[in-house]
XYZ file of N, CA and C in Angstrom:
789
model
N 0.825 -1.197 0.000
C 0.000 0.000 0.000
C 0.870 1.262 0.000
N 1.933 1.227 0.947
C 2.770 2.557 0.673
C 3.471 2.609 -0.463
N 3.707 1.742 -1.370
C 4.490 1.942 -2.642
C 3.106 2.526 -3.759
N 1.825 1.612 -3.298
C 0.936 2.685 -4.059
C 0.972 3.770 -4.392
N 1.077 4.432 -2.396
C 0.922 5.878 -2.621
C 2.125 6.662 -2.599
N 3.214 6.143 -2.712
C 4.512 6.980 -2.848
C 4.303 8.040 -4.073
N 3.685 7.470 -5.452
C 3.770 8.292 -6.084
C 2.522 9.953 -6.294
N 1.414 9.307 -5.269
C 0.863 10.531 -5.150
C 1.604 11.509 -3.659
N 2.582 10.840 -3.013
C 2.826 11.568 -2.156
C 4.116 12.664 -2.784
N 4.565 11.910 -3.654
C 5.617 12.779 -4.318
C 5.258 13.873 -4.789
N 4.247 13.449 -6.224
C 3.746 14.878 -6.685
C 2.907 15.809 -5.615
N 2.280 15.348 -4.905
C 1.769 16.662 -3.476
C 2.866 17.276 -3.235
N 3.615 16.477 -2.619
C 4.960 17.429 -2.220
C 5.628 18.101 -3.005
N 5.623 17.876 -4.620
C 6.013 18.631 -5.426
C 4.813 19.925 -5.932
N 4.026 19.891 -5.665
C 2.771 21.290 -5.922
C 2.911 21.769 -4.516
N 3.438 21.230 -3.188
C 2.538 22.352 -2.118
C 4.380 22.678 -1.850
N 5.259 22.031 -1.618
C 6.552 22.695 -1.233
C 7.375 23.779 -1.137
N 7.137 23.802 -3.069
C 7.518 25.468 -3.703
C 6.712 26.833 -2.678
N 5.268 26.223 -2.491
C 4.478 27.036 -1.837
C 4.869 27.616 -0.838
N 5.915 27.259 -0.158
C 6.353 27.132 1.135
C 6.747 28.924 1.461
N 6.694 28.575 0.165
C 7.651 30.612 -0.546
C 6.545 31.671 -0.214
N 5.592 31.334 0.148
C 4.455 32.414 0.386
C 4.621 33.134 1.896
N 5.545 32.711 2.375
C 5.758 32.861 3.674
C 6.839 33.659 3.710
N 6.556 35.150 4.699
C 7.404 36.169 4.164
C 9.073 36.355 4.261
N 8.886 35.866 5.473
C 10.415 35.344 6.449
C 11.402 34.711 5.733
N 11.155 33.559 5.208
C 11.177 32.282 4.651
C 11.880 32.587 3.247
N 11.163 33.460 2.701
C 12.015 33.652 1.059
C 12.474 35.107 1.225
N 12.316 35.681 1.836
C 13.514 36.521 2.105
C 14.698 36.079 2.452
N 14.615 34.715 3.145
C 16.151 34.717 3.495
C 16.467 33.434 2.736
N 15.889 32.711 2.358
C 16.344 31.713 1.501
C 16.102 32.257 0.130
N 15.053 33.119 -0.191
C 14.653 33.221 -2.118
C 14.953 34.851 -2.054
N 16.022 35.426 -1.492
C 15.586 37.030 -1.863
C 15.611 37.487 -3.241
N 15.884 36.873 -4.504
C 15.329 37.366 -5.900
C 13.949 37.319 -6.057
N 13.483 35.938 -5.299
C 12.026 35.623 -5.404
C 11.071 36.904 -4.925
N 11.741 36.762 -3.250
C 11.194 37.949 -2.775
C 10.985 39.746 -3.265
N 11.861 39.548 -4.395
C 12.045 41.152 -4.861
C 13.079 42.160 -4.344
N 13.969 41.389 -3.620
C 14.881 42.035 -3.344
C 15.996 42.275 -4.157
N 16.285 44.158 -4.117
C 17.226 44.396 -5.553
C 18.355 45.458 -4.749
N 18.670 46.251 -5.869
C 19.225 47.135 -5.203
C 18.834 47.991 -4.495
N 20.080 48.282 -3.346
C 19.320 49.412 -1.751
C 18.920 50.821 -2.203
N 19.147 51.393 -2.992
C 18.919 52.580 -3.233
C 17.724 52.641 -4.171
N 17.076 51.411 -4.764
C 15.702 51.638 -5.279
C 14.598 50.721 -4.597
N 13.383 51.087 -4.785
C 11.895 50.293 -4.302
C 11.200 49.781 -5.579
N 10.941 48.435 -5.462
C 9.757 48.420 -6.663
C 8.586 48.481 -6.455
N 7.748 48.988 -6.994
C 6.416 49.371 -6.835
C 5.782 48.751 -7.968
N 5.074 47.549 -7.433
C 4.302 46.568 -8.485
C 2.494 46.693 -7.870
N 1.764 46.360 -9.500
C -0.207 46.602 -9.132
C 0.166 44.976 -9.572
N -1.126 44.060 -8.923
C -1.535 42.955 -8.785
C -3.143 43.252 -9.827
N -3.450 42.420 -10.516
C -5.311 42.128 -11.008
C -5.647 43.309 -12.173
N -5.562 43.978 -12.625
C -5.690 44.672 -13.687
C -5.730 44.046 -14.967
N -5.860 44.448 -16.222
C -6.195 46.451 -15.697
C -7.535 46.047 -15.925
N -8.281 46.890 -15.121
C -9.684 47.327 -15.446
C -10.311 48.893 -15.521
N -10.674 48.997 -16.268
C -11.534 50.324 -16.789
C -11.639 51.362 -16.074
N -12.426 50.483 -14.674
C -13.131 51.055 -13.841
C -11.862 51.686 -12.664
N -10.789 51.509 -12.475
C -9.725 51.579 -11.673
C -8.269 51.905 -12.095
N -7.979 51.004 -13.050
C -6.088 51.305 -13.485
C -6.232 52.692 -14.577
N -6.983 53.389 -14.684
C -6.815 54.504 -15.274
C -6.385 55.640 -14.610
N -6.862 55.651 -13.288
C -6.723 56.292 -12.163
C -5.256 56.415 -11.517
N -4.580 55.315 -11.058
C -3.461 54.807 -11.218
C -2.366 55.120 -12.512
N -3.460 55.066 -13.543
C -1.511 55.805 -14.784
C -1.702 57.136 -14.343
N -3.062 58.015 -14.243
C -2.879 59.380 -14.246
C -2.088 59.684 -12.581
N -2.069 58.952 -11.647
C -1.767 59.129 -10.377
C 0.301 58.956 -10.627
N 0.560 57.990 -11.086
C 1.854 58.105 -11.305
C 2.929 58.683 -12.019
N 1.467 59.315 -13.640
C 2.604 60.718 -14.046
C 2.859 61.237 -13.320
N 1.606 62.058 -12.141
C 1.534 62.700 -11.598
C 2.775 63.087 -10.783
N 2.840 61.763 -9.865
C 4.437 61.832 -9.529
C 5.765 61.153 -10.199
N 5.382 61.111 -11.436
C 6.849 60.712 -12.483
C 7.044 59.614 -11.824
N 6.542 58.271 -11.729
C 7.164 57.020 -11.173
C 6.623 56.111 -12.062
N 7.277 55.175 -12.775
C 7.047 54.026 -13.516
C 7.208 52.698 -12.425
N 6.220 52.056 -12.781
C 5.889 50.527 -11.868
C 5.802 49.719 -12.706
N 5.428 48.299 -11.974
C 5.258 47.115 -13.048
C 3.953 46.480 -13.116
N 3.138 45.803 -14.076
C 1.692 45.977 -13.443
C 1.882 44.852 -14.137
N 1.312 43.491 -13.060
C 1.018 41.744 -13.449
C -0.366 42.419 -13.576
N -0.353 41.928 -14.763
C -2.047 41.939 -15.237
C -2.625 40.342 -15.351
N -3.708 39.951 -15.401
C -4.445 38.767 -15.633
C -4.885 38.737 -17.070
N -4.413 37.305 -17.770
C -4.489 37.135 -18.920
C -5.856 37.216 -19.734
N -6.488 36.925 -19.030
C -8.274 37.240 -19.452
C -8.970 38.848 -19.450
N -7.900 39.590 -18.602
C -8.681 40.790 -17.998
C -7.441 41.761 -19.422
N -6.577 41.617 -19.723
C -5.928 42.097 -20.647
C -6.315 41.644 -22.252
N -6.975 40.411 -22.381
C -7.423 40.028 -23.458
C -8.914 40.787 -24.082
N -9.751 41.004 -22.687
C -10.703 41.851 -22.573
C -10.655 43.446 -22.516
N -9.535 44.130 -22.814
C -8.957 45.450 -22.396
C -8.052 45.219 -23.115
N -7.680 45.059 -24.386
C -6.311 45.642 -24.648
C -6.038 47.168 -24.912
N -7.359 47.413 -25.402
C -5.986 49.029 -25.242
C -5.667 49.739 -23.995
N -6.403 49.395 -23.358
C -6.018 49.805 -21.587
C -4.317 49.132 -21.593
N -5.114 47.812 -21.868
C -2.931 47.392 -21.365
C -2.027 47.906 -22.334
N -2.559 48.115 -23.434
C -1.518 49.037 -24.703
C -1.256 50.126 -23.839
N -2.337 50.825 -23.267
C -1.979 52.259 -22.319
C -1.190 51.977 -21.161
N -1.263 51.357 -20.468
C -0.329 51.347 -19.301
C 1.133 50.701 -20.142
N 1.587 50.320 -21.330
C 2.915 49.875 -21.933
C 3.569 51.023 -22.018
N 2.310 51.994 -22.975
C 2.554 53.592 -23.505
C 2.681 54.599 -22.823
N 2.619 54.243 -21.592
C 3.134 55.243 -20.389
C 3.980 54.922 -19.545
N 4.720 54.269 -20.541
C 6.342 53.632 -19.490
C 6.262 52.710 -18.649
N 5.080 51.732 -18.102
C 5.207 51.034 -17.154
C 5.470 49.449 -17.881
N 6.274 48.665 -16.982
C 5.932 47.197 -17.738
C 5.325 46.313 -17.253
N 4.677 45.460 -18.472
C 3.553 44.839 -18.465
C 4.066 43.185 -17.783
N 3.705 42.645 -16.838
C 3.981 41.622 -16.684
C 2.930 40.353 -16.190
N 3.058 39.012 -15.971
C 2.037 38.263 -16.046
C 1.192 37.708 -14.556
N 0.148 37.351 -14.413
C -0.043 36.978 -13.068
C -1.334 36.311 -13.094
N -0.908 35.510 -14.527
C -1.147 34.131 -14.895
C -2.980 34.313 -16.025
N -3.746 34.143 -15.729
C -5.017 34.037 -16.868
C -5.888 34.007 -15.882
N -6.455 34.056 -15.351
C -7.331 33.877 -14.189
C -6.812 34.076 -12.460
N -7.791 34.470 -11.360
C -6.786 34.686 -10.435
C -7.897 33.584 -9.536
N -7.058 32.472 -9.662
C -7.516 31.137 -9.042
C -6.687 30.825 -7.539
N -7.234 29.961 -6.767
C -6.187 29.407 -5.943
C -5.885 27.965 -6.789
N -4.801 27.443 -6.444
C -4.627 26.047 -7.217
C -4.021 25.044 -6.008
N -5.595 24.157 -5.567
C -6.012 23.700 -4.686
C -5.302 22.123 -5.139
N -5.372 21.869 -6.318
C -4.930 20.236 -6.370
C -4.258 20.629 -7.833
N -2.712 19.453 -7.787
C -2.000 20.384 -8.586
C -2.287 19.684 -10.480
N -2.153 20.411 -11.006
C -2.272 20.514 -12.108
C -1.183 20.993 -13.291
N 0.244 20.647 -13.451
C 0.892 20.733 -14.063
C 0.404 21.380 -15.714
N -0.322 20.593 -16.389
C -0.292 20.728 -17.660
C -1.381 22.090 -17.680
N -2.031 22.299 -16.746
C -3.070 23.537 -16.486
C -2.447 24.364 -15.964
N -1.239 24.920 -15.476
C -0.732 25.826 -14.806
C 0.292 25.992 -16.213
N 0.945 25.357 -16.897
C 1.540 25.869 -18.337
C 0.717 26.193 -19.484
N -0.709 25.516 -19.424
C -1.745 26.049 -20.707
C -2.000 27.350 -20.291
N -2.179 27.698 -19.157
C -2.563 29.127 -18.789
C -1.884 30.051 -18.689
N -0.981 29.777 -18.225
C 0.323 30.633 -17.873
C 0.634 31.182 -19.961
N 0.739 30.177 -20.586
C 1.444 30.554 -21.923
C 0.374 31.242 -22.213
N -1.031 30.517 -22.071
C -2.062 32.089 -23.312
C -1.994 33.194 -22.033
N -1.495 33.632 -21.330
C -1.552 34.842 -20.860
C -0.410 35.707 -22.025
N 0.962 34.918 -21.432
C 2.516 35.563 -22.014
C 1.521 35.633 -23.370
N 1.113 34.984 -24.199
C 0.485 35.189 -25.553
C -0.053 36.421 -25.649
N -0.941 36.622 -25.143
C -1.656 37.523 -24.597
C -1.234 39.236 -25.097
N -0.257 38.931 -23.366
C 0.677 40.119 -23.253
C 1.686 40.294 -24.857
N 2.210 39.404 -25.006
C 2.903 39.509 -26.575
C 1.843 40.351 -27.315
N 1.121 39.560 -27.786
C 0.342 39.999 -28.737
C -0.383 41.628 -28.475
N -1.007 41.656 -27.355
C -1.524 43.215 -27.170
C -0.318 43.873 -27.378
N 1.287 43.938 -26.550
C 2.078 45.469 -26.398
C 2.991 44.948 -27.092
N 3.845 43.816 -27.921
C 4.269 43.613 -28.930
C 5.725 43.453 -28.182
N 5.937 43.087 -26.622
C 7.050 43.071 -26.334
C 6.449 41.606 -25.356
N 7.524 40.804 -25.052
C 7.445 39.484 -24.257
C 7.938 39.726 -22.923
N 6.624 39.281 -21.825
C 7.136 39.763 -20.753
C 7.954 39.347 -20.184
N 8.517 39.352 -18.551
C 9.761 39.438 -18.541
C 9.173 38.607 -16.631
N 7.909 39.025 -16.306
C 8.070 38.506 -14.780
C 7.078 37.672 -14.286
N 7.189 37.314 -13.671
C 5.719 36.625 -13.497
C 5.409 36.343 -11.642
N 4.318 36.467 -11.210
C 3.787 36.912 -10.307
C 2.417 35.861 -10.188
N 2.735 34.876 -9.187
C 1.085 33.533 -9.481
C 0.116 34.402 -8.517
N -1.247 34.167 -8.988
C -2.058 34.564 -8.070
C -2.441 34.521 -6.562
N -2.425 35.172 -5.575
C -2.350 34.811 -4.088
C -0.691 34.700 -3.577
N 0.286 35.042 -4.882
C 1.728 34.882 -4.142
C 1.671 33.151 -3.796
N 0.610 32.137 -4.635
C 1.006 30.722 -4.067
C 1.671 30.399 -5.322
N 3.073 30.067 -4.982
C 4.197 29.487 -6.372
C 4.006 27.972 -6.310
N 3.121 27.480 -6.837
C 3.181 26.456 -6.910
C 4.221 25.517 -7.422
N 4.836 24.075 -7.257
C 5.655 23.472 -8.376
C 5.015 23.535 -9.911
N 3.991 23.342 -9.963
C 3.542 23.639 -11.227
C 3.604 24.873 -11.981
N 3.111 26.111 -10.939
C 3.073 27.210 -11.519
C 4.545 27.440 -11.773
N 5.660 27.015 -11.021
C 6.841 27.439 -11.077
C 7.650 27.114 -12.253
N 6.854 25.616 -12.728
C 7.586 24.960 -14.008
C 7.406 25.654 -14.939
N 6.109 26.108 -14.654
C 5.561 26.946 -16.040
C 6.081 28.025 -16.445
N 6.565 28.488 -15.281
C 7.514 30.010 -15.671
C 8.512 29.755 -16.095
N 9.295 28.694 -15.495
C 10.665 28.361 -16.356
C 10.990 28.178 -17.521
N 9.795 27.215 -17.858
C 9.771 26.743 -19.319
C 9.443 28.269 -20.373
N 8.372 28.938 -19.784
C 8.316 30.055 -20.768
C 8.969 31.379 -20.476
N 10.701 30.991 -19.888
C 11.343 32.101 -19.893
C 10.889 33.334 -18.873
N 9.860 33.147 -18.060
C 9.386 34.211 -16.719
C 10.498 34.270 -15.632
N 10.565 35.302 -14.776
C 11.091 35.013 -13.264
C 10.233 35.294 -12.778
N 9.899 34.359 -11.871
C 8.637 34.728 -10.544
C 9.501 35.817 -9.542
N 8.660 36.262 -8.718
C 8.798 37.586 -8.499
C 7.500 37.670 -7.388
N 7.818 37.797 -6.048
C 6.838 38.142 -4.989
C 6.955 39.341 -4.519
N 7.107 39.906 -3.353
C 7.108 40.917 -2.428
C 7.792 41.004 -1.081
N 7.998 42.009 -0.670
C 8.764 42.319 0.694
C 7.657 42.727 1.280
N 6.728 43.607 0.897
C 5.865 44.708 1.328
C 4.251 45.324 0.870
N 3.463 44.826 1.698
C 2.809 45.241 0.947
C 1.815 45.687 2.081
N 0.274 46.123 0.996
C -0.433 47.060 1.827
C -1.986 46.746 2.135
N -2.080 45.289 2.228
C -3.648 45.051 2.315
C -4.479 45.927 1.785
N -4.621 46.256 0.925
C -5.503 46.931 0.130
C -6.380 46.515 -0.559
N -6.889 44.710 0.227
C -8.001 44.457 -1.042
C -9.065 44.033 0.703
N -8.860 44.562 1.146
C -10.239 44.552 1.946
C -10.991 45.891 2.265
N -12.102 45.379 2.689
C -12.880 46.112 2.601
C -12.919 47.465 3.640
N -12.454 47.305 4.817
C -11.731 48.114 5.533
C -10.616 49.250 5.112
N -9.690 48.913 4.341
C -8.830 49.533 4.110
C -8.954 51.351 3.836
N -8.035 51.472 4.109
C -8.323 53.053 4.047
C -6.403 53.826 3.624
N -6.555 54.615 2.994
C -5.242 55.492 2.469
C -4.394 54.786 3.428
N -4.623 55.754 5.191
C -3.398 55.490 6.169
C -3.393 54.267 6.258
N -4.526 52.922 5.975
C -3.956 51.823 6.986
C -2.935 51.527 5.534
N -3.116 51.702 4.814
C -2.410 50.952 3.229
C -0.891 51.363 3.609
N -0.543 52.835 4.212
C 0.499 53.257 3.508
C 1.393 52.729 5.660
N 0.404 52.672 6.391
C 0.742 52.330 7.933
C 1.723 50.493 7.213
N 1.041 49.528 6.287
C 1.201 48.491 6.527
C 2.430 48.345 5.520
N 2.293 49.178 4.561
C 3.459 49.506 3.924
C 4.614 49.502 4.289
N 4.824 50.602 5.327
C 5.593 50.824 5.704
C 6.267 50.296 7.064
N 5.614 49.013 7.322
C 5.814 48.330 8.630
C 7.153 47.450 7.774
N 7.436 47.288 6.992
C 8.415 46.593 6.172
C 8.820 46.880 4.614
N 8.694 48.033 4.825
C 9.709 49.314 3.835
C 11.193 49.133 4.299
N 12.010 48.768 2.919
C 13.301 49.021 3.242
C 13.705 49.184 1.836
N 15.302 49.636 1.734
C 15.882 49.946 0.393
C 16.075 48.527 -0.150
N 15.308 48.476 -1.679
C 15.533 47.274 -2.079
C 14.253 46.501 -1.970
N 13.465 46.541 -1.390
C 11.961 45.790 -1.420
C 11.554 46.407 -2.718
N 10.442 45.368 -2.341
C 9.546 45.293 -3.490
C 7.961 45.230 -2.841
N 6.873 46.502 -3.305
C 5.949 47.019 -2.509
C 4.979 46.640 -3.776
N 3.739 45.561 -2.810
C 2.382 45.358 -3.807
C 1.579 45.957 -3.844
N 1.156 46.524 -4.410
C -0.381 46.584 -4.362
C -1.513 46.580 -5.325
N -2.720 46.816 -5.277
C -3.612 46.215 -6.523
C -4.319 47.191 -7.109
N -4.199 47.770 -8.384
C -5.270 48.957 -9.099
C -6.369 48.032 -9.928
N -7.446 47.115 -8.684
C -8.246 46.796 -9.634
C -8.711 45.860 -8.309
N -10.100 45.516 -8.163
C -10.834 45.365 -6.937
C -11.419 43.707 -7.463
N -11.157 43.295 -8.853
C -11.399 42.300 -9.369
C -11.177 40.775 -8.398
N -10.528 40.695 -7.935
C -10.116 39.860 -6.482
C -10.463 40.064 -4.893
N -11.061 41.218 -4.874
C -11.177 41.438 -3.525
C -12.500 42.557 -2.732
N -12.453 43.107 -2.072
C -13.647 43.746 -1.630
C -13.792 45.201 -2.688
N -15.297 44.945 -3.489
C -15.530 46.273 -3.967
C -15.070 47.996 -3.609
N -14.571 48.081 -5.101
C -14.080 49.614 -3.838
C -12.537 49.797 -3.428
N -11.994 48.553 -2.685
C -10.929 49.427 -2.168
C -9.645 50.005 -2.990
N -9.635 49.455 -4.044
C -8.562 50.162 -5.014
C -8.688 51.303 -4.577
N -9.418 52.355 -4.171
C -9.389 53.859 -3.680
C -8.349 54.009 -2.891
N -8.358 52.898 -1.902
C -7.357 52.898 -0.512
C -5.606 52.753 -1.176
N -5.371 52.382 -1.815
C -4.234 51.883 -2.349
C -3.382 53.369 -3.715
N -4.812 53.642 -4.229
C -4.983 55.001 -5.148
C -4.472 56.274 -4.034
N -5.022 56.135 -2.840
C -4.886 57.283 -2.075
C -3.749 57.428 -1.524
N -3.064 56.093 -1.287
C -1.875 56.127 -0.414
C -0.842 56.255 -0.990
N -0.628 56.343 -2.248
C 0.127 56.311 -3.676
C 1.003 57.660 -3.322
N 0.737 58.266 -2.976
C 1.652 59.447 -2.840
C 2.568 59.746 -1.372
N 1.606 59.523 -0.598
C 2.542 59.327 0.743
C 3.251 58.203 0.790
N 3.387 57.186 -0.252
C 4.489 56.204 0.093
C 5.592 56.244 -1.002
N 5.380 57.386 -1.950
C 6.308 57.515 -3.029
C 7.212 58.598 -2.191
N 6.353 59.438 -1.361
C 7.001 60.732 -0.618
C 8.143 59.862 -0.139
N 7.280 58.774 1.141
C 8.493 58.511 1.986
C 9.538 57.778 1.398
N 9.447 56.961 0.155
C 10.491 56.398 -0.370
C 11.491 57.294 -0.996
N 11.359 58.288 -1.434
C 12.054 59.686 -2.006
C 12.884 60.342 -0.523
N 12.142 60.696 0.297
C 12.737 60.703 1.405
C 14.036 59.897 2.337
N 13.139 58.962 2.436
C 14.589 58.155 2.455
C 15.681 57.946 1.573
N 15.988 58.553 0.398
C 16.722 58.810 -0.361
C 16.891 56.926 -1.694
N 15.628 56.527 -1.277
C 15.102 55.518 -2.317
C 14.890 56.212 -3.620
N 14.970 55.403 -4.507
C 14.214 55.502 -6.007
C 13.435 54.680 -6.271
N 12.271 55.102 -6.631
C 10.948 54.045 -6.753
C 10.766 54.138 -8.798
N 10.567 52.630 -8.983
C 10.544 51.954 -10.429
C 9.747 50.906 -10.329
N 10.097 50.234 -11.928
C 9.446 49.285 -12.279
C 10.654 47.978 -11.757
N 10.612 46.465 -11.630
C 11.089 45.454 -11.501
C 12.422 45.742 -12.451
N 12.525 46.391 -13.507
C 13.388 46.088 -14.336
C 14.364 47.178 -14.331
N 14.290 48.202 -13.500
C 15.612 49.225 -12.614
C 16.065 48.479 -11.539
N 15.440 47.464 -11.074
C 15.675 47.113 -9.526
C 16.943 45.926 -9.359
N 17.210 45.742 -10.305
C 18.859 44.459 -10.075
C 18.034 43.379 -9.841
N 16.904 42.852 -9.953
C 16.495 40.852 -9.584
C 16.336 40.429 -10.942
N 16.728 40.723 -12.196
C 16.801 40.185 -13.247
C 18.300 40.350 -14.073
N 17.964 39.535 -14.731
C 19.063 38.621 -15.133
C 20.019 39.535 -15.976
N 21.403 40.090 -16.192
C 21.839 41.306 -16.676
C 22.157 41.998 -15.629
N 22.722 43.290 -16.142
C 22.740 44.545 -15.272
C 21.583 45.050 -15.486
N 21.522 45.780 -14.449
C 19.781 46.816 -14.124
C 20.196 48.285 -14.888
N 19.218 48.771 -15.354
C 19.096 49.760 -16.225
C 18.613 51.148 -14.660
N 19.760 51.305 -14.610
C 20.034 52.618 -13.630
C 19.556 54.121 -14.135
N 18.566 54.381 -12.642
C 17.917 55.734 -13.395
C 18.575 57.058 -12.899
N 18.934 57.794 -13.244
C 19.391 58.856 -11.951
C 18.500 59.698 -11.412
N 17.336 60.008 -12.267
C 16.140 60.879 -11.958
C 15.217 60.141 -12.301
N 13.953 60.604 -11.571
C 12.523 60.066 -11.751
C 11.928 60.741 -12.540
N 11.770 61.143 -13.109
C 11.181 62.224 -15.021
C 10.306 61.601 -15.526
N 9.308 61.866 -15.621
C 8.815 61.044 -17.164
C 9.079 61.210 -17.777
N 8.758 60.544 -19.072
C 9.111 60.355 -20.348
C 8.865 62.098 -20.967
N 9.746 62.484 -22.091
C 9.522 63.838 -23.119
C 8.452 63.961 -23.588
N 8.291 64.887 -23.386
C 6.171 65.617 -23.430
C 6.321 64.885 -25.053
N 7.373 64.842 -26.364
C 7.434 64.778 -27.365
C 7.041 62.818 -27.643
N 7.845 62.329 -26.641
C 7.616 60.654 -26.703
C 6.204 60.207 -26.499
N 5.386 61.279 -25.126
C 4.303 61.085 -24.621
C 3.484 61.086 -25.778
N 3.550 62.174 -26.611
C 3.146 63.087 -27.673
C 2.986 61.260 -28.545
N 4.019 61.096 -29.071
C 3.776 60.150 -30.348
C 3.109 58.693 -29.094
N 3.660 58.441 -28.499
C 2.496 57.271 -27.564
C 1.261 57.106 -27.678
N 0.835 58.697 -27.320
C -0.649 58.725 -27.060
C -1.280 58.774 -28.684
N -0.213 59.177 -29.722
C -0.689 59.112 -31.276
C -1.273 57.907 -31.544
N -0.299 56.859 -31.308
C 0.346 55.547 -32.168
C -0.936 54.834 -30.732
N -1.412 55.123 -29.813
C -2.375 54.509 -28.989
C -3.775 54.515 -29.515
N -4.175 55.748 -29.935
C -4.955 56.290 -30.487
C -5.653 55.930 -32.038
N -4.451 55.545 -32.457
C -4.690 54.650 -34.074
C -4.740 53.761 -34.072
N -4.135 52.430 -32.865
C -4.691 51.081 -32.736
C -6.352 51.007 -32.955
């Protein structure tokens, strides 16, 4: 009987193990690429569940606002349904990255379903902004062995968090977002949060929208630079070093919003 089940005990242990990484302590000090840890003198500032209509529009106009480019895991269904939204958040400097086709938990593991999905997302993303993404981010932060294979095989780095700001309940409010934030703010994290309520309590994207500025303040303050994943040193290469936070030339903006406009 135990040689029966050796082989379902294997593959369990191979879907829930990786998982183990959801735990904050834990891959910080064993996975800190996983975790998002880059260089000390910058923060990454990543949105979870987007884009949607009703919310990540709010969010690009909030981050010209303060000249900061982020990285936004969008959901492969919710970008297939919205592409020129995700064409717009490409066209305003931010990068587009994956966080899989659906935002499921993955309760019993499924190998060949965690790579069918995972690829028509990257498809997805290809096909809408015409560039192949670069990170990948599973839903709930659970890395499954499956989900994990799947990234490998299609060239992703998974990519979690140091920091983030409960912002998908219903409670939430500006201060508690930018209070929880900052309970584990440091140079070199990597800070979540979600412009899109699609996963969680109606509404609170506001809370996360609001706190957007007092946590760019304090990262500027502390003499941080806040970006997208791909200034931050956890990918593969040297990191593309910014010296100023600028947006892009009113002239680049200029042909973006053209070449957006004629899709």
């Amino acid at each position: 009987m135990a040689a029966a089940f050796a082989p379902v005990a294997v593959a369990a242990a191979a879907h829930v193990v990786p998982a183990a990484t959801w735990l904050p302590r834990l891959r910080t000090v064993c996975c800190p690429r996983l975790a998002g840890l880059g260089r000390s003198d910058h923060v990454a500032l990543t949105f979870d569940d987007g884009p949607d209509p009703a919310s990540t529009p709010h969010f690009l106009d909030s981050l010209d606002r303060l000249a900061v480019r982020a990285t936004f895991f969008v959901l492969g269904e919710s970008a297939a349904r919205h592409p020129d939204l995700t064409r717009e958040i490409a066209a305003r400097g931010h990068e587009i990255a994956v966080h899989g086709w659906v935002h499921t938990r993955p309760w019993l593991p499924d190998p060949a379903r965690d790579l069918r999905e995972t690829a028509r997302a990257v498809r997805v993303v290809r096909d809408v902004t015409g560039a192949a993404p670069t990170w990948y981010r599973p839903p709930y932060g659970i890395l499954t062995g499956g989900r994990w294979a799947a990234a490998r095989r299609l060239g992703l780095r998974p990519v979690l968090w140091t920091a983030w700001g409960r912002d998908w309940t219903a409670d939430a409010t500006p201060a508690s977002v930018r209070a929880c934030v900052a309970a584990d703010l440091r140079g070199g994290g990597t800070i979540l949060l979600h412009d899109s309520d699609r996963a969680a309590a109606p509404g609170c994207w506001r809370a996360a929208l609001g706190a957007l500025p007092g946590l760019v303040a304090a990262c500027r303050d502390a003499g941080w630079q806040t970006g997208p994943l791909g200034e931050h040193g956890t990918g593969p290469g040297r990191p593309r070093r910014r010296t100023t936070e600028t947006r892009p030339p009113a002239h680049r903006e200029a042909a973006d919003r053209s070449a957006l406009e004629s899709t």
